[in-house]
Tab-separated table of N, CA and C in Angstrom:
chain	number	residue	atom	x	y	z
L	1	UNK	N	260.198	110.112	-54.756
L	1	UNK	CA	259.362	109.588	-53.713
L	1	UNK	C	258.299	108.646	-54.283
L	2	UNK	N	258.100	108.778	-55.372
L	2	UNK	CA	257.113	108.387	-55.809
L	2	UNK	C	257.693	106.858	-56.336
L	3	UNK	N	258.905	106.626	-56.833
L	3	UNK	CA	259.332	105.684	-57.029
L	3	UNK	C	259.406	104.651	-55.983
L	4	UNK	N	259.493	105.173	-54.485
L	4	UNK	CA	259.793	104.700	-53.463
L	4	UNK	C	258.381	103.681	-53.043
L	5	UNK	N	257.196	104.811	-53.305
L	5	UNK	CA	256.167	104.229	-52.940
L	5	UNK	C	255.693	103.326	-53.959
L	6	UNK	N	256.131	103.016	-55.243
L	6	UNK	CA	255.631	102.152	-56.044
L	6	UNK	C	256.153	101.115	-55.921
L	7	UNK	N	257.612	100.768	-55.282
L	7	UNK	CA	258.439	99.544	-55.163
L	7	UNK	C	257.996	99.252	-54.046
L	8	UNK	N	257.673	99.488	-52.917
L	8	UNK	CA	257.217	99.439	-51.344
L	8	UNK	C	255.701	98.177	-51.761
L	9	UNK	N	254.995	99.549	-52.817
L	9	UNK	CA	253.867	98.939	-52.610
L	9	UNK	C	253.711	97.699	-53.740
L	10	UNK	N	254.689	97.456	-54.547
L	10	UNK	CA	254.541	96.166	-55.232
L	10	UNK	C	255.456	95.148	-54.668
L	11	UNK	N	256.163	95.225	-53.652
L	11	UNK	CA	256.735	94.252	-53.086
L	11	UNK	C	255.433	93.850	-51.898
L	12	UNK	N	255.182	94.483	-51.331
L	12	UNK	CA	253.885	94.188	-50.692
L	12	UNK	C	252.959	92.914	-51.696
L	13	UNK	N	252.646	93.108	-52.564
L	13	UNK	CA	251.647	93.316	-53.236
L	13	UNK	C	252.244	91.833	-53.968
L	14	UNK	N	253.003	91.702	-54.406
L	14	UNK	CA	253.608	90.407	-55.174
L	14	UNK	C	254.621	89.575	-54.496
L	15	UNK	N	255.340	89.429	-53.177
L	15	UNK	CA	255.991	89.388	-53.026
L	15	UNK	C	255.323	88.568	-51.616
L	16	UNK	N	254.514	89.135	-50.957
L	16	UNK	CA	254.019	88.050	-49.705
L	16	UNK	C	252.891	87.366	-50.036
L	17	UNK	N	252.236	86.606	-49.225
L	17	UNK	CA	250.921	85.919	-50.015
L	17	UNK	C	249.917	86.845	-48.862
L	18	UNK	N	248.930	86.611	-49.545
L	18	UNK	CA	247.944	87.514	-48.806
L	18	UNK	C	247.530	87.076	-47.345
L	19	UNK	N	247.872	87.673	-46.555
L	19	UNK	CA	247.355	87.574	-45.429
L	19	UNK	C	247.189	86.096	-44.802
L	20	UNK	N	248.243	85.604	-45.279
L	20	UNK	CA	248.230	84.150	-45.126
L	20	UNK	C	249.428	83.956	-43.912
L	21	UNK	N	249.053	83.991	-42.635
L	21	UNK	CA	249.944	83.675	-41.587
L	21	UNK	C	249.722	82.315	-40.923
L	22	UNK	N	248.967	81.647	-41.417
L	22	UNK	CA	249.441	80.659	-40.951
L	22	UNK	C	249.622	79.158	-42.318
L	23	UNK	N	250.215	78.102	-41.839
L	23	UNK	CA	250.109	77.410	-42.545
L	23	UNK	C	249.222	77.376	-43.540
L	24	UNK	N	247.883	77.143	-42.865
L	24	UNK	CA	246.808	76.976	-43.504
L	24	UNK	C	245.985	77.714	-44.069
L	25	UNK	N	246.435	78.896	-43.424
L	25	UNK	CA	246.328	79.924	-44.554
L	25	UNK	C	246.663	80.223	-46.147
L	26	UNK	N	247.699	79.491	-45.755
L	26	UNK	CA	248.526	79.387	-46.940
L	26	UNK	C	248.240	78.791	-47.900
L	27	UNK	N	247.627	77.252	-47.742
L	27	UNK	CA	246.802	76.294	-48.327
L	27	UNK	C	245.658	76.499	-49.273
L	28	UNK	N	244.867	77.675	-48.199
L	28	UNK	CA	243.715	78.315	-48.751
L	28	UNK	C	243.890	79.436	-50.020
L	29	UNK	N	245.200	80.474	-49.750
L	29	UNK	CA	245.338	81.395	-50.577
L	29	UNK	C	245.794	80.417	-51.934
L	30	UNK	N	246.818	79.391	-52.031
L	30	UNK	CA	247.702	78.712	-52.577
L	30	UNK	C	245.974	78.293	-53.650
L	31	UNK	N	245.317	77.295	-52.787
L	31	UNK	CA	244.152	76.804	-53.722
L	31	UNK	C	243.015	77.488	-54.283
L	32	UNK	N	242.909	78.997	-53.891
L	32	UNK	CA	242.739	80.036	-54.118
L	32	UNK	C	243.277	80.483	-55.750
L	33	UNK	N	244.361	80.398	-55.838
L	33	UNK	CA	245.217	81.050	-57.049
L	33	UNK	C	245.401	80.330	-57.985
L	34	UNK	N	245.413	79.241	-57.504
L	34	UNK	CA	245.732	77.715	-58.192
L	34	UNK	C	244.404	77.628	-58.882
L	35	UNK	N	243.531	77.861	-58.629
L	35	UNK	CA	242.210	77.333	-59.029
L	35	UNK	C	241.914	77.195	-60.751
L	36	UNK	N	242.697	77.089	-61.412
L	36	UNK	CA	242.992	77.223	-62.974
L	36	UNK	C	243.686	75.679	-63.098
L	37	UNK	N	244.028	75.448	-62.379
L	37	UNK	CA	245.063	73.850	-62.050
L	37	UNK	C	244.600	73.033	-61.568
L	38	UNK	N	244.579	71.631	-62.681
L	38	UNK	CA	243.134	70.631	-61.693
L	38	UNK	C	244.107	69.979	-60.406
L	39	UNK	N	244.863	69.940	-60.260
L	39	UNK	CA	245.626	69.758	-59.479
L	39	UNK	C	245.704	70.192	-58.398
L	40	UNK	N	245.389	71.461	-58.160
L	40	UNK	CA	246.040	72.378	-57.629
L	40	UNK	C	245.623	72.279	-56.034
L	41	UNK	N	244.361	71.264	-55.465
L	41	UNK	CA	244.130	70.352	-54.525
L	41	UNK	C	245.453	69.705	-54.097
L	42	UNK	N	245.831	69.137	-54.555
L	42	UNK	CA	247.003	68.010	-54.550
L	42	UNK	C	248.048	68.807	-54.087
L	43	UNK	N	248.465	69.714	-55.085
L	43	UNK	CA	249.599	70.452	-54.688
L	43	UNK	C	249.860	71.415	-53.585
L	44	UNK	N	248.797	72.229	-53.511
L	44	UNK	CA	248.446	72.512	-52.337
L	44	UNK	C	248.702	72.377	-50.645
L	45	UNK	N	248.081	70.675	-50.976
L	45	UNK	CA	247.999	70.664	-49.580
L	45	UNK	C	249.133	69.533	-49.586
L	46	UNK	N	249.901	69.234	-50.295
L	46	UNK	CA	251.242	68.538	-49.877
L	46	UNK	C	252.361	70.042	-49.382
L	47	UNK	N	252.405	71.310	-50.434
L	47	UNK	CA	253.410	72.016	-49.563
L	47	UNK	C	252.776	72.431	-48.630
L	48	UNK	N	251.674	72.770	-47.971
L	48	UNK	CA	250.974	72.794	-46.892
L	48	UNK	C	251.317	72.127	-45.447
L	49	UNK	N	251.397	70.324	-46.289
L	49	UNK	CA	252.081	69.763	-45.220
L	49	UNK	C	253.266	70.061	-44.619
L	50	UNK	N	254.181	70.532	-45.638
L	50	UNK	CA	255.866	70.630	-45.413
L	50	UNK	C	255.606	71.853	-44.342
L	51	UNK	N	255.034	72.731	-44.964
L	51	UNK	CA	254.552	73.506	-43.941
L	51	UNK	C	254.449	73.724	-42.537
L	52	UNK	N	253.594	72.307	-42.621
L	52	UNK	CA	253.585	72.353	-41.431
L	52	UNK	C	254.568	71.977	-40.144
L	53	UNK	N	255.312	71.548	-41.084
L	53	UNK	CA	256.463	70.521	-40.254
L	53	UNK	C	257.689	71.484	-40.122
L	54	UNK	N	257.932	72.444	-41.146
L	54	UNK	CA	259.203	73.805	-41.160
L	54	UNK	C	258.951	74.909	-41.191
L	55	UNK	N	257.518	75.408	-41.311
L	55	UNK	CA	256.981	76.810	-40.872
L	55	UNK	C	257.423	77.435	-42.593
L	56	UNK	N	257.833	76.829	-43.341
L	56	UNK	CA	258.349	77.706	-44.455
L	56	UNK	C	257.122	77.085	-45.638
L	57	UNK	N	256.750	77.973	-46.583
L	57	UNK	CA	255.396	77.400	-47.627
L	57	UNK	C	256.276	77.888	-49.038
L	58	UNK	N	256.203	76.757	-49.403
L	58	UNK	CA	256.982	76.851	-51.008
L	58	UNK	C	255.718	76.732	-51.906
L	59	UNK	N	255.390	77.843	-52.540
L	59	UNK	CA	254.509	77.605	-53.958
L	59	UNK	C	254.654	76.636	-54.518
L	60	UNK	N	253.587	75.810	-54.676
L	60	UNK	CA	254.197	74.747	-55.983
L	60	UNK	C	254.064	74.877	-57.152
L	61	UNK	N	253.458	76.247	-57.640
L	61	UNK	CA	253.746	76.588	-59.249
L	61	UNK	C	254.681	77.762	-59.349
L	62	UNK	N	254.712	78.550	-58.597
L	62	UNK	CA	255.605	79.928	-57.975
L	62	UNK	C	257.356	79.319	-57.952
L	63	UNK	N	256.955	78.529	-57.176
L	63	UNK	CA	258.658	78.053	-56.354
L	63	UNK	C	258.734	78.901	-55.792
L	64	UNK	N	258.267	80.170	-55.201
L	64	UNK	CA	258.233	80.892	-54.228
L	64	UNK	C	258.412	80.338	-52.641
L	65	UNK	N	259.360	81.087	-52.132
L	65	UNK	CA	259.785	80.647	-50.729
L	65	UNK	C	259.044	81.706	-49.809
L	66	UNK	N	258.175	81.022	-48.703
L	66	UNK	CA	257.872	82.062	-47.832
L	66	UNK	C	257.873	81.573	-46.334
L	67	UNK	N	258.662	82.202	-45.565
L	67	UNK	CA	258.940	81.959	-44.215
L	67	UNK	C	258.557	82.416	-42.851
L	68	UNK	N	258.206	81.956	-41.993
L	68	UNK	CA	258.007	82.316	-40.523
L	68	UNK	C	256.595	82.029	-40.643
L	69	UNK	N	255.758	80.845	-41.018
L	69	UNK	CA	254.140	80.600	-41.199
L	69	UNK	C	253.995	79.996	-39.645
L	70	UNK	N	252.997	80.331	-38.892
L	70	UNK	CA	252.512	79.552	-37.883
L	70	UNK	C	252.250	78.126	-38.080
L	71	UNK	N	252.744	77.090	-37.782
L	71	UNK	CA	252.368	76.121	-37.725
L	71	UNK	C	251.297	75.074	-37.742
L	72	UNK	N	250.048	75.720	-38.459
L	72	UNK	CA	248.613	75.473	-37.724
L	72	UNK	C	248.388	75.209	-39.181
């Protein structure tokens, strides 16, 4: 059981972005994490844009795919 709750809670935990439902949420957590990357302005808010246009937010240092973002 205990195994159960440790995979549960690290897929949680590494696996979605925080509380980031909407686009722009996303932007914020993204430049948030990024903040080590002078860039990370730039990058940001270009997958941000894509974002906004397919509801899906691709990390741009991650390559992480994340889907169903509100549009906003």
């Amino acid at each position: 059981m205990r195994i159960l709750t440790i995979a549960v809670f690290s897929f949680v935990a590494f696996a979605l972005p925080a509380s980031a439902e909407t686009c722009s949420g996303a932007i914020a957590h993204c430049k948030q994490d990024g903040s080590k990357h002078p860039d990370a302005d730039s990058k940001c808010t270009a997958a941000g844009q894509a974002c906004m246009k397919t509801g899906i937010f691709i990390g741009p240092y991650t390559r992480k795919v994340w889907r169903g973002f509100v549009k906003q």
